[in-house]
mmCIF file of C-alpha atoms and ligand atoms in Angstrom:
data_model
loop_
_atom_site.group_PDB
_atom_site.id
_atom_site.type_symbol
_atom_site.label_atom_id
_atom_site.label_comp_id
_atom_site.label_asym_id
_atom_site.label_seq_id
_atom_site.Cartn_x
_atom_site.Cartn_y
_atom_site.Cartn_z
ATOM 1 C CA MET A 552 1.339 -34.455 -4.022
ATOM 2 C CA SER A 553 2.609 -35.656 -0.587
ATOM 3 C CA THR A 554 1.921 -35.945 3.267
ATOM 4 C CA ASN A 555 4.107 -34.593 5.804
ATOM 5 C CA GLN A 556 4.632 -36.626 8.704
ATOM 6 C CA SER A 557 3.886 -34.915 11.768
ATOM 7 C CA PRO A 558 7.281 -34.540 13.737
ATOM 8 C CA SER A 559 7.216 -36.484 16.946
ATOM 9 C CA GLY A 560 6.400 -34.233 20.095
ATOM 10 C CA ARG A 561 3.635 -32.251 18.371
ATOM 11 C CA PRO A 562 0.097 -33.887 18.156
ATOM 12 C CA GLU A 563 -1.290 -34.844 15.027
ATOM 13 C CA THR A 564 -4.926 -34.853 16.414
ATOM 14 C CA LEU A 565 -7.236 -32.320 18.061
ATOM 15 C CA SER A 566 -5.918 -32.030 21.556
ATOM 16 C CA GLY A 567 -4.875 -29.184 24.094
ATOM 17 C CA ASN A 568 -6.882 -26.171 25.253
ATOM 18 C CA ARG A 569 -7.145 -24.211 22.017
ATOM 19 C CA ASP A 570 -8.378 -27.723 20.516
ATOM 20 C CA GLU A 571 -10.938 -28.140 22.926
ATOM 21 C CA GLN A 572 -12.333 -24.811 22.734
ATOM 22 C CA LEU A 573 -12.513 -25.323 18.985
ATOM 23 C CA ARG A 574 -14.174 -28.545 19.330
ATOM 24 C CA GLN A 575 -16.781 -26.824 21.736
ATOM 25 C CA ALA A 576 -17.364 -23.670 19.475
ATOM 26 C CA MET A 577 -18.244 -26.225 16.541
ATOM 27 C CA SER A 578 -20.302 -28.448 18.971
ATOM 28 C CA ARG A 579 -22.467 -25.198 19.715
ATOM 29 C CA THR A 580 -22.767 -24.343 15.891
ATOM 30 C CA GLY A 581 -23.705 -27.967 14.968
ATOM 31 C CA LEU A 582 -20.596 -28.828 12.960
ATOM 32 C CA ASP A 583 -18.815 -31.853 12.740
ATOM 33 C CA ALA A 584 -16.017 -30.157 10.448
ATOM 34 C CA LEU A 585 -14.532 -26.982 9.510
ATOM 35 C CA TRP A 586 -12.816 -25.588 6.492
ATOM 36 C CA VAL A 587 -10.784 -22.847 7.440
ATOM 37 C CA SER A 588 -9.745 -20.377 4.972
ATOM 38 C CA ARG A 589 -9.120 -17.031 6.658
ATOM 39 C CA PRO A 590 -5.274 -16.748 7.129
ATOM 40 C CA GLU A 591 -5.324 -15.550 10.670
ATOM 41 C CA ASN A 592 -7.306 -18.599 11.732
ATOM 42 C CA VAL A 593 -5.328 -20.996 9.597
ATOM 43 C CA ARG A 594 -2.238 -19.474 11.568
ATOM 44 C CA TYR A 595 -4.123 -19.415 14.993
ATOM 45 C CA LEU A 596 -5.157 -23.125 15.067
ATOM 46 C CA SER A 597 -1.962 -24.692 13.240
ATOM 47 C CA GLY A 598 1.050 -22.377 13.976
ATOM 48 C CA PHE A 599 1.684 -22.374 9.807
ATOM 49 C CA THR A 600 2.829 -18.845 9.274
ATOM 50 C CA SER A 601 1.794 -18.673 5.426
ATOM 51 C CA GLY A 602 -1.928 -18.835 5.951
ATOM 52 C CA ASP A 603 -2.629 -16.871 2.612
ATOM 53 C CA ASP A 604 -1.309 -20.072 0.952
ATOM 54 C CA ALA A 605 -3.099 -22.612 3.098
ATOM 55 C CA LYS A 606 -6.355 -24.110 4.379
ATOM 56 C CA LEU A 607 -7.114 -26.210 7.414
ATOM 57 C CA LEU A 608 -9.604 -28.878 7.715
ATOM 58 C CA VAL A 609 -10.672 -29.739 11.245
ATOM 59 C CA VAL A 610 -12.713 -32.798 11.663
ATOM 60 C CA ALA A 611 -14.237 -33.035 15.171
ATOM 61 C CA ALA A 612 -16.890 -35.780 14.425
ATOM 62 C CA GLY A 613 -17.080 -39.144 12.823
ATOM 63 C CA ASP A 614 -14.164 -41.699 12.407
ATOM 64 C CA GLN A 615 -11.615 -39.589 11.425
ATOM 65 C CA THR A 616 -11.375 -36.832 13.926
ATOM 66 C CA GLY A 617 -8.245 -34.614 13.526
ATOM 67 C CA ALA A 618 -6.818 -31.637 11.464
ATOM 68 C CA THR A 619 -4.692 -31.536 7.930
ATOM 69 C CA LEU A 620 -2.982 -28.409 7.012
ATOM 70 C CA TYR A 621 -3.249 -28.143 3.146
ATOM 71 C CA THR A 622 -0.820 -25.903 1.287
ATOM 72 C CA ASP A 623 1.528 -26.635 -1.715
ATOM 73 C CA ALA A 624 5.144 -27.469 -2.440
ATOM 74 C CA ARG A 625 6.642 -24.025 -1.864
ATOM 75 C CA TYR A 626 5.874 -24.616 1.821
ATOM 76 C CA THR A 627 7.021 -28.090 2.367
ATOM 77 C CA VAL A 628 9.745 -27.795 4.953
ATOM 78 C CA GLN A 629 8.062 -24.614 6.315
ATOM 79 C CA ALA A 630 4.644 -26.633 6.958
ATOM 80 C CA GLY A 631 6.905 -29.576 8.355
ATOM 81 C CA GLU A 632 8.636 -26.755 10.814
ATOM 82 C CA GLU A 633 5.751 -25.009 11.936
ATOM 83 C CA SER A 634 2.267 -26.980 11.698
ATOM 84 C CA ARG A 635 0.977 -28.686 14.501
ATOM 85 C CA PHE A 636 -0.588 -30.893 12.061
ATOM 86 C CA PRO A 637 0.104 -33.204 9.360
ATOM 87 C CA ALA A 638 0.237 -31.315 6.088
ATOM 88 C CA PHE A 639 -0.846 -32.612 2.839
ATOM 89 C CA ILE A 640 1.059 -30.866 0.078
ATOM 90 C CA ALA A 641 -0.848 -30.248 -3.110
ATOM 91 C CA ARG A 642 -2.528 -27.615 -5.244
ATOM 92 C CA SER A 643 -6.258 -27.371 -5.420
ATOM 93 C CA PRO A 644 -8.253 -29.159 -6.696
ATOM 94 C CA ALA A 645 -6.339 -32.298 -5.309
ATOM 95 C CA THR A 646 -6.523 -30.966 -1.860
ATOM 96 C CA LEU A 647 -10.336 -31.024 -2.190
ATOM 97 C CA GLU A 648 -10.194 -34.478 -3.541
ATOM 98 C CA HIS A 649 -8.199 -35.594 -0.540
ATOM 99 C CA ALA A 650 -10.109 -33.826 1.830
ATOM 100 C CA ALA A 651 -13.566 -35.121 0.322
ATOM 101 C CA SER A 652 -13.064 -38.700 1.914
ATOM 102 C CA SER A 653 -12.895 -37.026 5.354
ATOM 103 C CA VAL A 654 -15.900 -35.025 4.889
ATOM 104 C CA GLN A 655 -18.539 -37.427 3.561
ATOM 105 C CA GLY A 656 -21.640 -37.392 5.258
ATOM 106 C CA LEU A 657 -20.239 -34.380 7.819
ATOM 107 C CA ARG A 658 -21.783 -31.287 8.437
ATOM 108 C CA VAL A 659 -18.848 -28.672 7.225
ATOM 109 C CA GLY A 660 -18.540 -25.503 8.110
ATOM 110 C CA PHE A 661 -16.818 -22.737 5.858
ATOM 111 C CA GLU A 662 -16.001 -19.274 6.748
ATOM 112 C CA ALA A 663 -18.643 -17.250 4.813
ATOM 113 C CA ASP A 664 -16.414 -13.949 5.249
ATOM 114 C CA HIS A 665 -13.263 -15.773 3.801
ATOM 115 C CA LEU A 666 -14.664 -17.600 0.993
ATOM 116 C CA THR A 667 -15.538 -16.315 -2.447
ATOM 117 C CA VAL A 668 -18.342 -17.612 -4.388
ATOM 118 C CA SER A 669 -16.211 -19.408 -6.804
ATOM 119 C CA GLU A 670 -14.485 -21.320 -3.804
ATOM 120 C CA LEU A 671 -17.832 -22.356 -2.445
ATOM 121 C CA GLU A 672 -18.990 -23.666 -5.811
ATOM 122 C CA THR A 673 -15.688 -25.683 -6.170
ATOM 123 C CA LEU A 674 -16.326 -27.076 -2.617
ATOM 124 C CA ARG A 675 -19.849 -28.188 -3.478
ATOM 125 C CA ALA A 676 -18.640 -29.626 -6.643
ATOM 126 C CA HIS A 677 -15.944 -31.854 -5.001
ATOM 127 C CA TRP A 678 -17.819 -32.478 -1.478
ATOM 128 C CA GLN A 679 -21.283 -33.079 -2.498
ATOM 129 C CA ALA A 680 -21.081 -34.822 -5.884
ATOM 130 C CA GLY A 681 -20.313 -38.354 -4.593
ATOM 131 C CA GLY A 682 -22.756 -40.999 -2.989
ATOM 132 C CA THR A 683 -22.465 -39.488 0.740
ATOM 133 C CA PRO A 684 -22.626 -35.938 0.324
ATOM 134 C CA ALA A 685 -21.246 -33.546 2.904
ATOM 135 C CA THR A 686 -23.632 -30.665 3.908
ATOM 136 C CA LEU A 687 -22.147 -27.368 3.738
ATOM 137 C CA VAL A 688 -22.791 -25.025 6.469
ATOM 138 C CA SER A 689 -22.034 -21.407 6.475
ATOM 139 C CA THR A 690 -20.437 -19.896 9.540
ATOM 140 C CA GLN A 691 -19.256 -16.625 10.804
ATOM 141 C CA GLY A 692 -16.933 -15.806 13.939
ATOM 142 C CA VAL A 693 -16.410 -19.670 14.941
ATOM 143 C CA VAL A 694 -12.382 -19.389 15.263
ATOM 144 C CA GLU A 695 -12.541 -15.383 15.605
ATOM 145 C CA GLY A 696 -14.633 -16.044 18.798
ATOM 146 C CA LEU A 697 -11.541 -17.906 20.448
ATOM 147 C CA ARG A 698 -9.092 -15.383 19.528
ATOM 148 C CA LEU A 699 -11.084 -12.651 21.469
ATOM 149 C CA VAL A 700 -9.349 -13.496 24.681
ATOM 150 C CA LYS A 701 -5.574 -13.633 24.484
ATOM 151 C CA THR A 702 -3.357 -16.268 26.296
ATOM 152 C CA GLU A 703 -0.270 -15.004 28.049
ATOM 153 C CA GLU A 704 1.889 -15.918 25.007
ATOM 154 C CA GLU A 705 -0.095 -13.836 22.778
ATOM 155 C CA VAL A 706 -0.122 -10.842 25.173
ATOM 156 C CA ALA A 707 3.680 -10.973 25.235
ATOM 157 C CA GLN A 708 3.870 -10.801 21.590
ATOM 158 C CA ILE A 709 1.566 -7.736 21.348
ATOM 159 C CA ARG A 710 3.396 -6.227 24.291
ATOM 160 C CA ALA A 711 6.784 -6.801 22.556
ATOM 161 C CA ALA A 712 5.140 -5.191 19.199
ATOM 162 C CA GLN A 713 4.324 -2.152 21.167
ATOM 163 C CA THR A 714 7.296 -1.977 23.109
ATOM 164 C CA ILE A 715 9.226 -1.643 19.705
ATOM 165 C CA ALA A 716 6.705 0.976 18.455
ATOM 166 C CA ASP A 717 7.156 3.024 21.521
ATOM 167 C CA ALA A 718 10.949 2.865 21.075
ATOM 168 C CA ALA A 719 10.327 3.973 17.425
ATOM 169 C CA PHE A 720 8.344 6.959 18.456
ATOM 170 C CA ALA A 721 10.620 8.295 21.034
ATOM 171 C CA ALA A 722 13.663 7.912 18.326
ATOM 172 C CA VAL A 723 11.764 9.707 15.486
ATOM 173 C CA ARG A 724 9.446 12.219 17.372
ATOM 174 C CA PRO A 725 12.328 14.923 17.644
ATOM 175 C CA GLY A 726 12.500 14.914 13.793
ATOM 176 C CA ILE A 727 8.934 15.857 13.167
ATOM 177 C CA MET A 728 9.249 19.392 12.374
ATOM 178 C CA ALA A 729 8.667 21.866 9.577
ATOM 179 C CA GLY A 730 10.147 20.950 6.336
ATOM 180 C CA VAL A 731 10.206 17.295 6.932
ATOM 181 C CA ARG A 732 7.902 15.050 4.628
ATOM 182 C CA GLU A 733 5.219 13.002 5.881
ATOM 183 C CA ASP A 734 6.595 9.841 4.057
ATOM 184 C CA SER A 735 9.925 10.529 5.745
ATOM 185 C CA VAL A 736 8.595 10.371 9.052
ATOM 186 C CA ALA A 737 7.020 6.960 8.031
ATOM 187 C CA GLY A 738 9.972 5.500 6.603
ATOM 188 C CA GLN A 739 11.811 6.398 9.787
ATOM 189 C CA LEU A 740 9.493 4.471 11.877
ATOM 190 C CA GLU A 741 9.438 1.555 9.557
ATOM 191 C CA ALA A 742 13.211 1.289 9.387
ATOM 192 C CA PHE A 743 13.467 1.563 13.187
ATOM 193 C CA MET A 744 11.153 -1.227 13.754
ATOM 194 C CA ARG A 745 12.487 -3.453 10.861
ATOM 195 C CA GLU A 746 16.037 -2.922 12.456
ATOM 196 C CA ARG A 747 14.373 -4.624 15.566
ATOM 197 C CA GLY A 748 12.875 -7.527 14.050
ATOM 198 C CA ALA A 749 9.404 -6.327 13.626
ATOM 199 C CA GLY A 750 7.439 -5.666 10.779
ATOM 200 C CA SER A 751 5.097 -2.543 9.909
ATOM 201 C CA ALA A 752 1.559 -3.647 11.127
ATOM 202 C CA PHE A 753 -0.118 -1.229 8.501
ATOM 203 C CA ASP A 754 0.479 1.504 6.229
ATOM 204 C CA ILE A 755 1.499 4.231 8.518
ATOM 205 C CA THR A 756 -0.654 7.136 8.809
ATOM 206 C CA VAL A 757 1.271 10.587 8.982
ATOM 207 C CA ALA A 758 -1.440 13.256 8.151
ATOM 208 C CA SER A 759 -0.102 16.855 8.615
ATOM 209 C CA GLY A 760 -2.151 20.203 8.494
ATOM 210 C CA PRO A 761 -5.301 19.646 6.190
ATOM 211 C CA ARG A 762 -4.412 16.113 5.834
ATOM 212 C CA GLY A 763 -5.480 15.541 9.390
ATOM 213 C CA ALA A 764 -8.960 15.483 8.098
ATOM 214 C CA MET A 765 -8.374 11.895 6.551
ATOM 215 C CA PRO A 766 -8.566 9.294 9.508
ATOM 216 C CA HIS A 767 -6.644 6.901 7.153
ATOM 217 C CA GLY A 768 -4.164 9.684 5.714
ATOM 218 C CA THR A 769 -1.465 7.379 4.684
ATOM 219 C CA ALA A 770 1.745 9.152 4.705
ATOM 220 C CA SER A 771 2.335 11.446 1.557
ATOM 221 C CA ALA A 772 4.982 13.521 -0.030
ATOM 222 C CA ARG A 773 3.672 16.421 1.685
ATOM 223 C CA VAL A 774 5.779 18.662 3.419
ATOM 224 C CA ILE A 775 4.971 19.270 7.046
ATOM 225 C CA GLY A 776 4.232 22.985 7.906
ATOM 226 C CA ASN A 777 4.845 25.322 10.755
ATOM 227 C CA ASP A 778 1.997 25.727 13.508
ATOM 228 C CA GLU A 779 0.382 22.402 12.122
ATOM 229 C CA LEU A 780 -0.700 19.166 13.990
ATOM 230 C CA VAL A 781 0.443 16.004 12.585
ATOM 231 C CA THR A 782 -1.513 12.550 13.373
ATOM 232 C CA ILE A 783 0.810 9.644 13.315
ATOM 233 C CA ASP A 784 -0.881 6.080 13.530
ATOM 234 C CA PHE A 785 1.335 3.158 13.225
ATOM 235 C CA GLY A 786 2.062 -0.081 14.838
ATOM 236 C CA ALA A 787 4.740 -2.876 14.861
ATOM 237 C CA LYS A 788 3.937 -6.627 13.932
ATOM 238 C CA VAL A 789 6.221 -9.414 16.042
ATOM 239 C CA ASN A 790 5.434 -13.082 15.211
ATOM 240 C CA GLY A 791 2.104 -12.080 13.519
ATOM 241 C CA TYR A 792 0.882 -10.145 16.370
ATOM 242 C CA HIS A 793 0.118 -6.391 15.936
ATOM 243 C CA SER A 794 0.308 -3.086 17.959
ATOM 244 C CA ASP A 795 -1.613 -0.104 17.233
ATOM 245 C CA MET A 796 -1.146 3.370 18.641
ATOM 246 C CA THR A 797 -1.901 6.965 17.510
ATOM 247 C CA ARG A 798 -0.217 10.494 18.537
ATOM 248 C CA THR A 799 -1.055 13.595 17.181
ATOM 249 C CA VAL A 800 1.815 16.215 17.721
ATOM 250 C CA ALA A 801 2.075 19.767 17.440
ATOM 251 C CA VAL A 802 4.720 21.518 15.011
ATOM 252 C CA GLY A 803 5.090 25.031 16.100
ATOM 253 C CA ASN A 804 2.384 26.791 17.717
ATOM 254 C CA PRO A 805 -0.890 25.401 16.262
ATOM 255 C CA SER A 806 -3.998 27.739 16.440
ATOM 256 C CA GLU A 807 -6.134 27.933 19.618
ATOM 257 C CA GLU A 808 -9.191 26.363 17.230
ATOM 258 C CA LEU A 809 -6.695 23.035 16.750
ATOM 259 C CA ARG A 810 -5.719 23.089 20.402
ATOM 260 C CA ARG A 811 -9.366 23.041 21.223
ATOM 261 C CA LEU A 812 -9.842 19.705 19.085
ATOM 262 C CA TYR A 813 -6.824 18.148 20.651
ATOM 263 C CA ARG A 814 -8.075 18.834 24.261
ATOM 264 C CA ALA A 815 -11.340 17.464 23.314
ATOM 265 C CA VAL A 816 -10.044 14.215 21.836
ATOM 266 C CA LEU A 817 -7.793 13.986 24.612
ATOM 267 C CA GLU A 818 -10.555 14.147 27.360
ATOM 268 C CA ALA A 819 -12.796 11.476 25.338
ATOM 269 C CA GLU A 820 -9.572 9.174 24.856
ATOM 270 C CA GLU A 821 -8.664 9.510 28.594
ATOM 271 C CA ALA A 822 -12.141 8.965 29.760
ATOM 272 C CA ALA A 823 -12.835 5.848 27.414
ATOM 273 C CA VAL A 824 -9.357 4.315 28.847
ATOM 274 C CA GLN A 825 -10.106 4.621 32.558
ATOM 275 C CA ALA A 826 -13.899 3.078 31.832
ATOM 276 C CA ILE A 827 -12.074 -0.041 30.437
ATOM 277 C CA ARG A 828 -12.528 -3.242 32.724
ATOM 278 C CA PRO A 829 -14.023 -6.578 32.523
ATOM 279 C CA GLY A 830 -17.885 -6.514 32.068
ATOM 280 C CA ALA A 831 -17.935 -3.081 30.044
ATOM 281 C CA LYS A 832 -20.238 -2.880 27.345
ATOM 282 C CA CYS A 833 -18.318 -2.036 24.294
ATOM 283 C CA SER A 834 -21.301 0.174 22.966
ATOM 284 C CA ASP A 835 -21.308 2.163 26.497
ATOM 285 C CA LEU A 836 -17.519 2.816 25.970
ATOM 286 C CA ASP A 837 -18.096 4.203 22.378
ATOM 287 C CA LYS A 838 -20.895 6.023 23.807
ATOM 288 C CA LEU A 839 -18.742 7.542 26.590
ATOM 289 C CA ALA A 840 -16.236 8.839 24.330
ATOM 290 C CA ARG A 841 -18.740 10.015 21.914
ATOM 291 C CA ASP A 842 -20.682 11.958 24.486
ATOM 292 C CA ILE A 843 -17.714 14.014 25.462
ATOM 293 C CA LEU A 844 -17.144 15.120 21.768
ATOM 294 C CA VAL A 845 -20.787 15.911 21.604
ATOM 295 C CA SER A 846 -20.548 17.918 24.366
ATOM 296 C CA HIS A 847 -17.648 20.146 22.888
ATOM 297 C CA GLY A 848 -19.665 20.442 19.864
ATOM 298 C CA LEU A 849 -17.681 17.866 17.725
ATOM 299 C CA GLY A 850 -19.881 14.980 17.554
ATOM 300 C CA GLU A 851 -20.406 14.914 13.868
ATOM 301 C CA TYR A 852 -16.720 14.929 13.256
ATOM 302 C CA PHE A 853 -15.933 11.774 15.289
ATOM 303 C CA ALA A 854 -16.400 9.741 11.906
ATOM 304 C CA HIS A 855 -15.457 6.291 13.079
ATOM 305 C CA SER A 856 -16.159 3.853 16.101
ATOM 306 C CA LEU A 857 -14.180 4.235 19.338
ATOM 307 C CA GLY A 858 -11.912 1.086 18.830
ATOM 308 C CA HIS A 859 -11.228 -2.706 18.182
ATOM 309 C CA GLY A 860 -9.535 -5.573 19.311
ATOM 310 C CA VAL A 861 -5.975 -6.320 18.315
ATOM 311 C CA GLY A 862 -4.419 -9.634 17.684
ATOM 312 C CA LEU A 863 -3.328 -11.485 14.723
ATOM 313 C CA ALA A 864 -5.194 -9.181 12.714
ATOM 314 C CA ILE A 865 -4.844 -5.252 13.218
ATOM 315 C CA HIS A 866 -8.433 -5.278 13.422
ATOM 316 C CA GLU A 867 -10.453 -7.961 15.001
ATOM 317 C CA GLY A 868 -13.091 -8.347 17.970
ATOM 318 C CA PRO A 869 -14.232 -7.169 20.275
ATOM 319 C CA GLY A 870 -15.760 -4.040 18.395
ATOM 320 C CA LEU A 871 -15.833 -0.811 20.445
ATOM 321 C CA ARG A 872 -18.731 0.768 18.382
ATOM 322 C CA GLY A 873 -22.149 1.711 19.227
ATOM 323 C CA THR A 874 -23.879 -1.354 17.599
ATOM 324 C CA SER A 875 -21.576 -3.866 19.218
ATOM 325 C CA LYS A 876 -23.053 -6.449 21.658
ATOM 326 C CA ASP A 877 -19.506 -7.267 22.784
ATOM 327 C CA VAL A 878 -18.649 -7.221 26.407
ATOM 328 C CA LEU A 879 -14.842 -6.740 27.508
ATOM 329 C CA GLU A 880 -13.477 -9.567 29.118
ATOM 330 C CA ALA A 881 -9.879 -10.206 30.889
ATOM 331 C CA GLY A 882 -7.178 -11.009 28.385
ATOM 332 C CA MET A 883 -8.784 -8.959 25.413
ATOM 333 C CA VAL A 884 -6.570 -6.324 23.877
ATOM 334 C CA VAL A 885 -8.351 -3.570 22.461
ATOM 335 C CA THR A 886 -7.845 0.269 21.157
ATOM 336 C CA ALA A 887 -9.388 3.575 22.286
ATOM 337 C CA GLU A 888 -8.854 5.894 19.557
ATOM 338 C CA PRO A 889 -11.356 8.807 19.208
ATOM 339 C CA GLY A 890 -10.931 11.444 16.711
ATOM 340 C CA VAL A 891 -12.186 14.429 14.765
ATOM 341 C CA TYR A 892 -11.648 15.254 11.312
ATOM 342 C CA LEU A 893 -12.769 18.892 10.046
ATOM 343 C CA PRO A 894 -12.515 18.830 6.223
ATOM 344 C CA GLY A 895 -10.436 21.765 5.027
ATOM 345 C CA VAL A 896 -8.967 22.142 8.817
ATOM 346 C CA GLY A 897 -7.432 19.305 10.187
ATOM 347 C CA GLY A 898 -7.907 16.508 12.641
ATOM 348 C CA VAL A 899 -6.867 14.889 15.686
ATOM 349 C CA ARG A 900 -6.902 11.299 16.939
ATOM 350 C CA ILE A 901 -5.153 9.710 19.902
ATOM 351 C CA GLU A 902 -5.115 6.143 20.397
ATOM 352 C CA ASP A 903 -3.805 3.767 23.350
ATOM 353 C CA LEU A 904 -3.402 0.171 23.341
ATOM 354 C CA ILE A 905 -4.967 -1.513 26.319
ATOM 355 C CA LEU A 906 -4.978 -5.075 27.679
ATOM 356 C CA VAL A 907 -8.048 -5.722 29.959
ATOM 357 C CA THR A 908 -7.069 -7.368 33.116
ATOM 358 C CA PRO A 909 -9.034 -9.078 35.752
ATOM 359 C CA THR A 910 -9.116 -5.928 37.886
ATOM 360 C CA GLY A 911 -9.329 -3.261 35.026
ATOM 361 C CA HIS A 912 -6.739 -2.441 32.615
ATOM 362 C CA GLU A 913 -3.205 -1.881 31.642
ATOM 363 C CA VAL A 914 -2.130 0.835 28.953
ATOM 364 C CA LEU A 915 0.447 -1.206 26.835
ATOM 365 C CA SER A 916 1.233 2.052 24.730
ATOM 366 C CA SER A 917 3.705 4.253 26.845
ATOM 367 C CA SER A 918 4.606 7.007 24.244
ATOM 368 C CA PRO A 919 3.837 10.382 25.975
ATOM 369 C CA LYS A 920 1.059 12.322 24.777
ATOM 370 C CA GLU A 921 1.356 16.114 24.504
ATOM 371 C CA HIS A 922 -0.909 18.734 26.302
ATOM 372 C CA LEU A 923 -1.702 21.569 24.081
HETATM 373 C C1 LIG B 1071 -5.427 0.073 8.368
HETATM 374 S S1 LIG B 1071 -5.143 0.041 10.162
HETATM 375 C C2 LIG B 1071 -5.681 1.369 10.882
HETATM 376 C C3 LIG B 1071 -5.463 1.222 12.059
HETATM 377 C C4 LIG B 1071 -6.146 2.783 12.855
HETATM 378 N N1 LIG B 1071 -5.468 2.645 14.344
HETATM 379 C C5 LIG B 1071 -7.482 2.091 12.872
HETATM 380 O O1 LIG B 1071 -8.042 1.204 13.604
HETATM 381 N N2 LIG B 1071 -8.294 3.528 12.886
HETATM 382 C C6 LIG B 1071 -8.027 4.669 12.356
HETATM 383 C C7 LIG B 1071 -9.075 5.244 11.806
HETATM 384 C C8 LIG B 1071 -10.427 4.303 13.007
HETATM 385 C C9 LIG B 1071 -9.473 3.199 12.993
HETATM 386 C C10 LIG B 1071 -10.254 2.396 11.872
HETATM 387 O O2 LIG B 1071 -11.516 2.055 11.903
HETATM 388 O O3 LIG B 1071 -9.921 2.023 10.860
#
């Protein structure tokens, strides 16, 4: 085990806007320290890009304030290059033994949604056994709350990802026709994005014909037929930041029933996008889109929420759903993606990626929508 020295020019201790916001969030939650185990949160706070194999201990009170990245020897060089904080290179339980001295007597938060029961038991065994035990506090959303509003740099990454996704769609759309396999379409989109330095944000949905009734219809070997709708949901990933967009396209001349579904979803989607602005309640936005689909007799087929925030995770806050308490703020990046799914018939989803601006919104996705 070893400790990386922080390269000169990079702060070893908590400083700067993001760190100050974290300090305030921890203080509001009554925490002296936070054990960060969600990969995206480790990355967000430290800059280390392999958060799956790392933890971060942030100490904001007591005489040892600062942060330490814990990762193993596979990442010694990478941690030195990427992390804003010094890295302690070891594996558990040596990492926990090292951290134990920093957390004595402190109230230490752990991320309840990103720690297994056995990991919690291990924390207890190492930090609560000695003479000055730490108090372990279950937390939710401490760092996620900071990630809701994006910085200009984060928006630039998401924008870059969406630009690549739009270019991919433009390149691949002419080849979406009867006789082509769904997984061929997905493969072409992915290859295009990789060629431009981006990853695929998630398993690409290409759902044709009756498979359109599956909201997460990952591309299959099915051959696209004539007079079908095809739903394509995909995104690019640039420096950890995602984009997300769905288009439903017509191959040949789909039936009037399918066209009616399409027009209803388009109406709901456009209305929701237009209503996106700072101060808008996410639950109201969901209701706006849902009410339109209800008015077309399609409410029961809208099987999910209107949308979600997008950033280092493909699904993050704010949640655009009926039960959400979230209110939009400038700097949030969200999706609006109503859809209807009729088993045995097919489905339609249309999704844009939207930046909330101080005066309203900017639609980041620019791929054209069909008018059926
Ligand atoms: C597995 S990532 C899915 C991305 C997609 N755009 C999306 O967020 N959804 C598709 C169906 C509804 C919504 C979801 O909640 O997953």
